[in-house]
Coordinates of C-alpha atoms and ligand atoms in Angstrom, one line a residue:
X2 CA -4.5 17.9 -51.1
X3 CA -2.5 16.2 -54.1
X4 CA -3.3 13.9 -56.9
X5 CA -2.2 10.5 -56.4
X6 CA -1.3 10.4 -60.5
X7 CA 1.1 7.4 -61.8
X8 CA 3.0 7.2 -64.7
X9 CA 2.7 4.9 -67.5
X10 CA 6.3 4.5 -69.4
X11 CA 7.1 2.6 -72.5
X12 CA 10.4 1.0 -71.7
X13 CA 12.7 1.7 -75.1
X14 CA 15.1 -1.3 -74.2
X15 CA 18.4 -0.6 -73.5
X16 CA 18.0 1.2 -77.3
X17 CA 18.7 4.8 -78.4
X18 CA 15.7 6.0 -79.4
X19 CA 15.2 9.3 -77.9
X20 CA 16.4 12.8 -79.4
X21 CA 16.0 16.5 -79.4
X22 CA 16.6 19.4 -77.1
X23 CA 15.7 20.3 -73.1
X24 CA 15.6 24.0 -72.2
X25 CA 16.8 24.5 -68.6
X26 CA 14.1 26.2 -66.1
X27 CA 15.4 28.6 -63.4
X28 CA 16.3 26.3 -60.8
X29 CA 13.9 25.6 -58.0
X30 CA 16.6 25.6 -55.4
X31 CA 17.3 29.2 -56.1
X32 CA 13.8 30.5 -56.4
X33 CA 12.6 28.9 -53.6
X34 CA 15.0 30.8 -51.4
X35 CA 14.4 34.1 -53.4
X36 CA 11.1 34.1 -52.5
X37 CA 11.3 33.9 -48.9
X38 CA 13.9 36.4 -49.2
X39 CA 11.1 38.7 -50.4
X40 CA 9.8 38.8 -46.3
X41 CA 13.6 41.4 -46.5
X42 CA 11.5 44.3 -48.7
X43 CA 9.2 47.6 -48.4
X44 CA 7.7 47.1 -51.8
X45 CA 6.8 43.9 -54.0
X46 CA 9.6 42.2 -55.8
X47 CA 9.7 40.1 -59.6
X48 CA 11.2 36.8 -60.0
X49 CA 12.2 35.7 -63.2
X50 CA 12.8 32.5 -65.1
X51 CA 10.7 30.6 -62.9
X52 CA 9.8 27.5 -63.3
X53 CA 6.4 26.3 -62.7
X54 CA 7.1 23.0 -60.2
X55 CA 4.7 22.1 -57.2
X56 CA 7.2 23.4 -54.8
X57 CA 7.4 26.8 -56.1
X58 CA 3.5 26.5 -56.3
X59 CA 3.8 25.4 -52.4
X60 CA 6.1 28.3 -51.1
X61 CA 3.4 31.1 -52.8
X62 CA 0.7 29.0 -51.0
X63 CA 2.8 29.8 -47.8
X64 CA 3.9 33.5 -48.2
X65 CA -0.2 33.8 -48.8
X66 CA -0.7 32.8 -45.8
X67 CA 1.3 35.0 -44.1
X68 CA -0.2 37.8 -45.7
X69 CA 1.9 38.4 -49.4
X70 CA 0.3 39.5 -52.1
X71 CA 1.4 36.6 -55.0
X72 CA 1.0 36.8 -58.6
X73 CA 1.9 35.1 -61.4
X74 CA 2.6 35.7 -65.6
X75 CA 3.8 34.4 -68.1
X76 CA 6.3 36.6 -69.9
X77 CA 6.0 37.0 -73.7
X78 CA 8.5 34.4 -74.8
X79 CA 6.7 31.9 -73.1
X80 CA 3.3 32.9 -74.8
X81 CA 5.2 33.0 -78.2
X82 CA 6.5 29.8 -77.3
X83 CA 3.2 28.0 -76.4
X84 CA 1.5 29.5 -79.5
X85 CA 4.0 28.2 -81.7
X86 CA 3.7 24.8 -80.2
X87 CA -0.2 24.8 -80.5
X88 CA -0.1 26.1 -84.2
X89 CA -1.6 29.1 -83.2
X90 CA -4.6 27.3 -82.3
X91 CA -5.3 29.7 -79.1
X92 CA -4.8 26.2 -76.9
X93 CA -4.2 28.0 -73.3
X94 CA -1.0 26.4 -71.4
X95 CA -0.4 26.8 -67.6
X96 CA 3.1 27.9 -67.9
X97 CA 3.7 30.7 -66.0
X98 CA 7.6 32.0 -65.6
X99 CA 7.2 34.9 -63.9
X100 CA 6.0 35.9 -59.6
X101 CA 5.6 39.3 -58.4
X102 CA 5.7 38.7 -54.6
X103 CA 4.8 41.7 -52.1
X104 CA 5.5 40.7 -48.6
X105 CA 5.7 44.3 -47.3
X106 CA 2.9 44.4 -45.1
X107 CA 2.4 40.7 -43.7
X108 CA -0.9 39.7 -41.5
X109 CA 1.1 37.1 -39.6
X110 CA 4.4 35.3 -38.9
X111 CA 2.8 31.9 -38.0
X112 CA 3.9 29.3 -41.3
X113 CA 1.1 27.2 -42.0
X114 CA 1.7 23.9 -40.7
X115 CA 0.9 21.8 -43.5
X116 CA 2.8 23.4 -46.0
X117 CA 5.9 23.6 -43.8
X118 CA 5.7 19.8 -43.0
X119 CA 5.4 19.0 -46.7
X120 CA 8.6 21.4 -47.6
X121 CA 11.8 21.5 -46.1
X122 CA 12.8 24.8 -47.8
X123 CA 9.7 26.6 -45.7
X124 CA 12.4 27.4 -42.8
X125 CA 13.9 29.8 -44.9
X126 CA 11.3 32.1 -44.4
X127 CA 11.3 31.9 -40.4
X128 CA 14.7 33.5 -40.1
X129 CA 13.8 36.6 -42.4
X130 CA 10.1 36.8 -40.3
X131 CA 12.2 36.5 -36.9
X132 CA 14.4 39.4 -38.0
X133 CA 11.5 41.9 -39.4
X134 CA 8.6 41.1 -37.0
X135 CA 10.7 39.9 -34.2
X136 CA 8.4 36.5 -34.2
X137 CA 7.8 33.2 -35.9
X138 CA 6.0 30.2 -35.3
X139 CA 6.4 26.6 -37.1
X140 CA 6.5 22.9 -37.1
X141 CA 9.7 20.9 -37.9
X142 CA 9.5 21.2 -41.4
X143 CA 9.2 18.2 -43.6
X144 CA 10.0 17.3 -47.4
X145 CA 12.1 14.7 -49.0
X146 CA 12.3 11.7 -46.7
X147 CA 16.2 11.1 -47.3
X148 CA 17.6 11.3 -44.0
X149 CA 16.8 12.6 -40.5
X150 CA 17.5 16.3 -41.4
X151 CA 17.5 18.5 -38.2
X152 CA 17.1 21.9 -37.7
X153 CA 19.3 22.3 -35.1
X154 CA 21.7 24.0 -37.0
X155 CA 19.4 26.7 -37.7
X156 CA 17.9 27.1 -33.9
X157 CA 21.7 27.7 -32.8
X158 CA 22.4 30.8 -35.3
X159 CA 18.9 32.4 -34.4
X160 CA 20.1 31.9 -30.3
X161 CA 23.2 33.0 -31.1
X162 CA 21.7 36.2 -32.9
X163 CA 19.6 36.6 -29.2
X164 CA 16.2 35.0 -30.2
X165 CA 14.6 32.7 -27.6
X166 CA 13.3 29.3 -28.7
X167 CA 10.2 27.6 -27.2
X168 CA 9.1 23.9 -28.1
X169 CA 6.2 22.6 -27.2
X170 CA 3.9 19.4 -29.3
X171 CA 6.0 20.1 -32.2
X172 CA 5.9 23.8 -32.8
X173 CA 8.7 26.3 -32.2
X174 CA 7.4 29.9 -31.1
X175 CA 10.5 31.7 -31.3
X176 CA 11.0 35.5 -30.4
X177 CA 14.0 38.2 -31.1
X178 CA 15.4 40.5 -28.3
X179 CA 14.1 43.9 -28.1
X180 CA 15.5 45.8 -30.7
X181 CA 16.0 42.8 -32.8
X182 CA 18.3 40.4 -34.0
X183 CA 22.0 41.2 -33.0
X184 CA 24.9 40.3 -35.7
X185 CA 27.6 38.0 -34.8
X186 CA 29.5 35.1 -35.3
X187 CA 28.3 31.8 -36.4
X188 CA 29.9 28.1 -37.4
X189 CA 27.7 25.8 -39.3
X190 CA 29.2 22.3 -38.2
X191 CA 28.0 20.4 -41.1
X192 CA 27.6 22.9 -44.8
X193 CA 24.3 23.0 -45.3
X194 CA 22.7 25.3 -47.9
X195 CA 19.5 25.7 -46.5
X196 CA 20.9 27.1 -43.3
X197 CA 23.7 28.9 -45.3
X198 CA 20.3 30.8 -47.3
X199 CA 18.6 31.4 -44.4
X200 CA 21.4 32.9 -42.1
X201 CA 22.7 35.2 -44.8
X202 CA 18.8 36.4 -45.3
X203 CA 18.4 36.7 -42.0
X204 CA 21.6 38.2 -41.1
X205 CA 20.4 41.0 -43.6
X206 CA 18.1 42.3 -41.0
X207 CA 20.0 41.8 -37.8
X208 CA 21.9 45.1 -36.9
X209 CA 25.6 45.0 -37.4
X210 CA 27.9 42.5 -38.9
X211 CA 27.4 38.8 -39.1
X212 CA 29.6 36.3 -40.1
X213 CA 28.9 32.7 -41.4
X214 CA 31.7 30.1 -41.2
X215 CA 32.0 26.9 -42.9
X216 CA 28.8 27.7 -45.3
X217 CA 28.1 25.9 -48.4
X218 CA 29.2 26.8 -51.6
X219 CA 26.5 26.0 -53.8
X220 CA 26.0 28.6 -56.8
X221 CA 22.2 29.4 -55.9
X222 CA 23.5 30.9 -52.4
X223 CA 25.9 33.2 -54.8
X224 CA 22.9 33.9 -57.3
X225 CA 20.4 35.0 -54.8
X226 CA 23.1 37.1 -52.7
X227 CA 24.2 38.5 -55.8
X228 CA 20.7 40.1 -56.2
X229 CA 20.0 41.1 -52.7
X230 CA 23.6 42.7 -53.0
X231 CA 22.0 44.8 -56.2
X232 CA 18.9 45.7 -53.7
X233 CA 20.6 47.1 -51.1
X234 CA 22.4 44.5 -48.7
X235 CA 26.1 43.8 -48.1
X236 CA 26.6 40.5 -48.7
X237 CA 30.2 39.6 -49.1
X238 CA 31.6 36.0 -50.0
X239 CA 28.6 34.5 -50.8
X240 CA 30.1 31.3 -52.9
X241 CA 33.1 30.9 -50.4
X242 CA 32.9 29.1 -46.8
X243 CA 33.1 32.6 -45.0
X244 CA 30.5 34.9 -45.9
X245 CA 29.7 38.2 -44.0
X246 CA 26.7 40.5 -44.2
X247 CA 26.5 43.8 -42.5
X248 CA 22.7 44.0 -41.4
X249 CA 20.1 46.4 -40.2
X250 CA 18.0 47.8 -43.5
X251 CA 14.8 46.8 -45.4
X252 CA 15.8 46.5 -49.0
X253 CA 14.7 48.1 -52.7
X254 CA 13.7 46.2 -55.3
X255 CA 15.5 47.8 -57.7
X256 CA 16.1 44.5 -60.2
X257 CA 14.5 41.4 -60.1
X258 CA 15.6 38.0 -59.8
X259 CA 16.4 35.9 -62.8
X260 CA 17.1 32.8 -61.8
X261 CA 20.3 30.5 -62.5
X262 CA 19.8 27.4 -64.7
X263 CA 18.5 24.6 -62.9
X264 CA 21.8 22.2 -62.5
X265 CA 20.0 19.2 -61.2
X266 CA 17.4 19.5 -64.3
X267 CA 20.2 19.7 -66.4
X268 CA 22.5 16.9 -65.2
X269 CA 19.1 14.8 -64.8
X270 CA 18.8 14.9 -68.5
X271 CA 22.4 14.5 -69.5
X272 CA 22.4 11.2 -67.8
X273 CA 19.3 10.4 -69.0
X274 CA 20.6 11.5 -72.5
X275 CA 23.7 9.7 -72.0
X276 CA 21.5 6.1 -71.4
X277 CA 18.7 6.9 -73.7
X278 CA 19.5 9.0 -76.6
X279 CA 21.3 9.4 -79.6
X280 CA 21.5 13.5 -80.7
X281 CA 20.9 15.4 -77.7
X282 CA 21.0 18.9 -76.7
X283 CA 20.6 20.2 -73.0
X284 CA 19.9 24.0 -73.5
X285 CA 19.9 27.0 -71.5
X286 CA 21.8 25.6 -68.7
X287 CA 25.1 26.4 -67.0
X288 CA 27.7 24.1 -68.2
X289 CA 30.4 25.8 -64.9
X290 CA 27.9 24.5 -62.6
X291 CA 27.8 21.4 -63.7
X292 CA 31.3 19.6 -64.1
X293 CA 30.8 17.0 -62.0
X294 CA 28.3 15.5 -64.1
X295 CA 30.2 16.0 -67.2
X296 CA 33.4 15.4 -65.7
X297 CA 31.7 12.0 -65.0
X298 CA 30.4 11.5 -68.0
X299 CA 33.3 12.0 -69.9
X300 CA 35.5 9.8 -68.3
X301 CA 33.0 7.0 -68.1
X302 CA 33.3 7.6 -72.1
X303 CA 29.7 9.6 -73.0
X304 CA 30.8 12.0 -76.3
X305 CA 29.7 15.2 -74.6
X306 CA 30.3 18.8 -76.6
X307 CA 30.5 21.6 -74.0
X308 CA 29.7 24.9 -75.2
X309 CA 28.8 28.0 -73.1
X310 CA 25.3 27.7 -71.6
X311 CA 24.7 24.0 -74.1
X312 CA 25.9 20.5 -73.9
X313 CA 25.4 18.6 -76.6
X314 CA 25.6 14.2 -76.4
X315 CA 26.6 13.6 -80.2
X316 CA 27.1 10.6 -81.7
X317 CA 26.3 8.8 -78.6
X318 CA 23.5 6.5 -80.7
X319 CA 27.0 4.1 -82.3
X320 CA 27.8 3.2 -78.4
X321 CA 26.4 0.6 -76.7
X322 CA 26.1 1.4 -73.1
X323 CA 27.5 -1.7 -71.9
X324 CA 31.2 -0.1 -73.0
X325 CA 30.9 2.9 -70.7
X326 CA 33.2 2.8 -68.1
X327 CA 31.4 1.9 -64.4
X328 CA 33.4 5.0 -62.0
X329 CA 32.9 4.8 -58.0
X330 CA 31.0 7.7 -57.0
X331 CA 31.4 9.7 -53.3
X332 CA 29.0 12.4 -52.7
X333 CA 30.5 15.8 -51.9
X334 CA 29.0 19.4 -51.0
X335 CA 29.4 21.5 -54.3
X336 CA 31.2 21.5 -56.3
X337 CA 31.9 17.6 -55.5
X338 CA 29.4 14.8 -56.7
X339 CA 25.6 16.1 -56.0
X340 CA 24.2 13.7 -53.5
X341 CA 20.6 14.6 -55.4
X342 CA 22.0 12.8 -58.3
X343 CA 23.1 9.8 -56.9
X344 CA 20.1 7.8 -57.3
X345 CA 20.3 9.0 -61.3
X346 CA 23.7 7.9 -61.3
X347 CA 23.0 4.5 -60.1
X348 CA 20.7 3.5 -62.8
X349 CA 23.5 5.1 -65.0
X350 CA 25.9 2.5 -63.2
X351 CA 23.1 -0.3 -63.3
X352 CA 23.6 -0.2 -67.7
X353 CA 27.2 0.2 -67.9
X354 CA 29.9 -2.7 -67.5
X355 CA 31.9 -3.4 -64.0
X356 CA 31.3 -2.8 -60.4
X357 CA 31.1 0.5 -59.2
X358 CA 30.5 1.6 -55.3
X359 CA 28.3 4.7 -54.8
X360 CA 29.0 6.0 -50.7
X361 CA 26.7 8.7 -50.1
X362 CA 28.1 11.4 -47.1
X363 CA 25.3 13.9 -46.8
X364 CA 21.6 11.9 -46.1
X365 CA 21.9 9.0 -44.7
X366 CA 18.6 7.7 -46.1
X367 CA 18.8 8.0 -49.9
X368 CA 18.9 4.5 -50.9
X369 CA 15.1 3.4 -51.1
X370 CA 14.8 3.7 -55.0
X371 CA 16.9 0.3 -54.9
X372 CA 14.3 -2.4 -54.6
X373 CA 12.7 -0.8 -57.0
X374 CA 15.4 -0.8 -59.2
X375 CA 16.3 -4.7 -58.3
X376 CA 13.0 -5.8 -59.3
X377 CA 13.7 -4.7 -62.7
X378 CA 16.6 -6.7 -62.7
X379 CA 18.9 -4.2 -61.9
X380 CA 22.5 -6.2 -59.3
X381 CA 22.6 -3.6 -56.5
X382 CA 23.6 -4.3 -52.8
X383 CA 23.2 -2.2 -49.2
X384 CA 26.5 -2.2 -47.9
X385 CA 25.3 -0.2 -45.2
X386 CA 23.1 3.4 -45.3
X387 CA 25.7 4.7 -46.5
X388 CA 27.0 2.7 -49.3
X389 CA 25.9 0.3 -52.3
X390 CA 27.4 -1.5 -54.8
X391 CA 26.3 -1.5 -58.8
X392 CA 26.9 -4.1 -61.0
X393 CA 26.1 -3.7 -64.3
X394 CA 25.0 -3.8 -67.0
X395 CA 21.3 -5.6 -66.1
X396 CA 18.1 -3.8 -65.6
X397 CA 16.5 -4.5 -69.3
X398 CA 13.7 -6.7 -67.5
X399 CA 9.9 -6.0 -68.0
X400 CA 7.9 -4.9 -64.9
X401 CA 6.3 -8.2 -63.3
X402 CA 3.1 -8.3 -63.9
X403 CA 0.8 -6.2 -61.3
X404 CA 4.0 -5.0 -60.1
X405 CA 4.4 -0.7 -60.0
X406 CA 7.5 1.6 -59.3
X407 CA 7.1 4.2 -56.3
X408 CA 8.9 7.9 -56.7
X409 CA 10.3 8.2 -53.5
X410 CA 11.6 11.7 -53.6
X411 CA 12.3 14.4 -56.4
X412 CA 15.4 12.9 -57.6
X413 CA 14.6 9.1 -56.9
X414 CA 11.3 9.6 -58.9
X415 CA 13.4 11.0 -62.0
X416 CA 15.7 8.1 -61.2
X417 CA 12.8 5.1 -61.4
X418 CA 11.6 7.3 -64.2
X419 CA 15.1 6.8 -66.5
X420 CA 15.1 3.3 -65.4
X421 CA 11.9 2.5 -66.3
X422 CA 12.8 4.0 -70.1
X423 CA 15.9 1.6 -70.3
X424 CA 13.5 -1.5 -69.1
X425 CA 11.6 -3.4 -71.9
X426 CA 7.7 -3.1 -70.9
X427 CA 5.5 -1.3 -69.8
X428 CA 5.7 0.4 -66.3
X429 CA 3.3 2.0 -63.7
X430 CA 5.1 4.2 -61.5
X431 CA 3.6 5.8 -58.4
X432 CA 3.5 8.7 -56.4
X433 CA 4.1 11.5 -59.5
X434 CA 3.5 14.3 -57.6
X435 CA 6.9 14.2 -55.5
X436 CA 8.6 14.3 -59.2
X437 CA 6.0 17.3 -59.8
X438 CA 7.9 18.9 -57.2
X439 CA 11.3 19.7 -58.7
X440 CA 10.6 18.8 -62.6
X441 CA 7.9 20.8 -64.8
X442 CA 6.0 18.6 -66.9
X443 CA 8.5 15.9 -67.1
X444 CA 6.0 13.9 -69.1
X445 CA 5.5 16.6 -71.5
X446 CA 9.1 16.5 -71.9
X447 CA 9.9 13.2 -72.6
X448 CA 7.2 12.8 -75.1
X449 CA 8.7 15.6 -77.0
X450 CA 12.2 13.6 -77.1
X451 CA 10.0 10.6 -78.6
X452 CA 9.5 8.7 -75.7
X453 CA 5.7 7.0 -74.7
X454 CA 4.2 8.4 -71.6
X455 CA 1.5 8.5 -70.2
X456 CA 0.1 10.4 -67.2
X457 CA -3.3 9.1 -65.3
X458 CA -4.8 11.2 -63.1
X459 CA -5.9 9.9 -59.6
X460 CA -8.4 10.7 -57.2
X461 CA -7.3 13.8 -54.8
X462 CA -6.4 12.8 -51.7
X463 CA -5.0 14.8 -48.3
X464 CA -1.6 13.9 -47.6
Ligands
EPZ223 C1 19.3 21.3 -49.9 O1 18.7 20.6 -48.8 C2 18.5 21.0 -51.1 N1 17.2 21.5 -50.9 C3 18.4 19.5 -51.3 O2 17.7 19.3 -52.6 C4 19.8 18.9 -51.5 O3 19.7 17.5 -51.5 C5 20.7 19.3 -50.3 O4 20.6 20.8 -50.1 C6 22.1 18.9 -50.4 O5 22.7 19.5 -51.5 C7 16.9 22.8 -51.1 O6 17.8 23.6 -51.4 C8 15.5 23.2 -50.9 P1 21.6 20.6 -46.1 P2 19.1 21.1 -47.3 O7 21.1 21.4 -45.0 O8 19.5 22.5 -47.4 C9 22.5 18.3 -42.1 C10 16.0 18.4 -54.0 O9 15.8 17.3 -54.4 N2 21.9 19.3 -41.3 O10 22.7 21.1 -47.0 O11 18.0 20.7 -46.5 C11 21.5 17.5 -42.9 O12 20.8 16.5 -42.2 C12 16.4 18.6 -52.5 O13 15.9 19.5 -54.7 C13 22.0 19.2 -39.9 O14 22.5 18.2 -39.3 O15 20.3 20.2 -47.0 C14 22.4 16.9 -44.0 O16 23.0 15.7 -43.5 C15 16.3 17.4 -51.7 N3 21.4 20.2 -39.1 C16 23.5 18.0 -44.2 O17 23.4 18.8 -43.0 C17 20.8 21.3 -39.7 O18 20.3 22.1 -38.9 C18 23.4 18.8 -45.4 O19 22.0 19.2 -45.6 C19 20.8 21.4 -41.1 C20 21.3 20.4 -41.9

């Protein structure tokens, strides 16, 4: 079941009327694998900094359901935070940034089928079940519609390690060899972090060494081997295209798992900043992980300030958009261009002057946030499924009347969200609980930068 709630967004015009400051959340990305990680320990583990998104929500519906015990808190600067924000009025908030997560003792290895055709990032738990109970069962595992996004990378590594795969309507049963999953060499043709995550959990398990070629280098595969490392495992090059992990134990959980800063939160807002806002501050994020936002920005001529976990857009309310620079933009594996911003990006493009071309290389179907963008007036063309062209600057248009804007996906929902701010009008946009999925109360937040937004619930639905 999920809400069908829209979004109502006052368009501020092409103007720069927002300001203030964003704290960064943990990032989902990370989180998401640490919690499936949790299937690798004897006693319940913590998780830190978390932020409270749908997804997150989804993946404690799903360890549940194998069996974990799930909790969550909020920890005391939260409280002290929401207190402060009510007046002290006693006004209970939600917010919860804390999981304790026991999956010692789990009642089943069967995923449940709804929640693993809703999230992509469920497989991660079937390589760490496969390893420990020697079984799992699942569906092909859904999420974002962006592209065709196999599994077949993942079947491979687990045949490779000695499992044995059965299909049948849709479900794969898949079972280990006696005496378990067996270390050993693996290529990943295509980096993919999801199957980079879920190989170096599983390979935690599997008795002797295993070593992962090719992987992705994404800093939430570093972060969550760094604390699995501090538990017990040997993880090494986590972070680098080889890693190897020498398998066989259960782990401790001697420290829990704070997680990173989210970097697509935080580039979301800087371009969002960047379009929309005169004094900015992005806070509590992780400026490394981000330069190729901010190298980006910079050269298409945002003013950004770059301290050590802030960026700061000052003095950015003087430039009119129209005189940034329009940049062509290939997406990359980290730490190139972030395909997940690309949609963000374009309506960056749409305001600023010139032709730019944005060619995305990882999903092949991540353009449908265009027609929405068109019908706001924004100049963009399909090449092919692989490649548009921007010209800018346009998209200042009202919504036609009767006319409302669909969130495709996480990060084309935040995208038809900033466009919808640069638009005159008012604007209805659809399908807000896919952007529930990767941004916490992204409403609340822009109303604290000064924006008008407005949420209205729907009736519940099943998907
Ligand atoms: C992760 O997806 C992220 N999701 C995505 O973020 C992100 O867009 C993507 O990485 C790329 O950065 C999570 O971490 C939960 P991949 P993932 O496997 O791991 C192909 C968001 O908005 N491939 O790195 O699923 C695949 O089709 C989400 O937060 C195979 O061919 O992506 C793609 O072309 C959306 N076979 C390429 O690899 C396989 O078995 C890279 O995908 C696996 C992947």
């Amino acid at each position: 079941m999920f809400q069908t709630d829209s979004i109502i967004i006052k368009g501020i015009a092409g103007k720069k009327t927002l300001r203030g400051e964003v704290h960064i959340k943990g990032a989902k990305n990370a989180i998401l694998k640490a919690m499936a990680a949790s299937i690798l320990f004897d006693e319940a583990i913590k998780l830190q900094n978390i932020s409270d998104t749908a997804d997150i929500e989804s993946m404690l519906d799903l360890l549940a359901g194998l069996g974990a015990k799930v909790k969550k808190e909020r920890s005391k600067e939260v409280k002290r935070k929401d207190e402060e924000k009510d007046g002290g009025n006693g006004k209970k908030n939600d917010r919860n940034d804390k999981l304790f997560i026991d999956a010692s003792n789990l009642s089943s290895t069967d995923l449940d089928p709804d929640i693993s055709r809703s999230m992509r990032s469920s497989i991660v738990a079937t390589g760490p079940l496969l390893a420990r109970y020697g079984k799992v069962s699942f569906p092909v595992p859904g999420g974002c519609v962006i592209g065709a996004r196999p599994i077949d990378l993942f079947l491979e590594a687990y045949k490779k390690m000695g499992a044995s795969i059965v299909e049948k309507d849709g479900m794969f049963d898949i079972t280990a060899p006696k005496g378990g999953l067996k270390g050993t060499d693996i290529f990943f043709t295509i980096q993919t972090v999801t199957g980079t995550e879920t190989l170096m959990i599983t390979a935690v398990l599997a008795k002797g060494t295993t070593t992962l070629r090719n992987c992705a280098m994404e800093p939430e595969i570093q972060s969550v081997a760094e604390w699995l490392n501090a538990c017990g495992a040997k993880i090494e090059g986590a972070g680098t295209t080889t890693i190897t992990i020498h398998g066989g134990k259960l782990l401790k959980a001697k420290k829990p798992y704070t997680a990173i800063p989210d970097r697509i939160e935080a580039a979301s807002f800087l371009f969002l900043g960047a379009l929309c806002a005169d004094d900015f501050l992005v806070s509590k994020c992780e400026p490394r992980h981000l330069e190729s936002t901010t190298n980006f920005l910079s050269n298409s001529g945002v003013p950004l300030v770059i301290g050590k976990d802030f960026i700061h857009i000052k003095g950015n309310g003087k430039l009119k958009n129209y005189s940034f620079k329009s940049t062509n933009i290939r997406t990359h594996e980290y730490p190139g261009f972030v395909t997940d911003l690309q949609p963000i990006a374009a309506v960056y493009l749409s305001q600023v002057s010139g032709e730019s071309i944005i060619f995305e290389t990882i999903f092949e179907g991540r353009f449908k946030y265009v027609d929405d963008l068109n019908k706001l007036g924004a100049d963009i063309k399909i090449m092919n499924p692989r490649e548009i062209l921007v010209t800018g600057p346009t998209l200042c248009k009202a919504l036609p009347a009767g006319q409302e804007l669909t969130a495709h996906d996480i990060r084309a929902g935040f995208a038809i969200v900033l466009a919808a701010l640069c638009a005159e009008g008012n604007s209805v946009i659809k399908n807000v609980h896919l952007i529930d999925r990767g941004y916490e109360s992204l409403e609340k937040t822009l109303t604290s930068l000064g924006a008008d937004v407005r949420r209205v619930h729907g009736e519940e639905v099943t998907d």
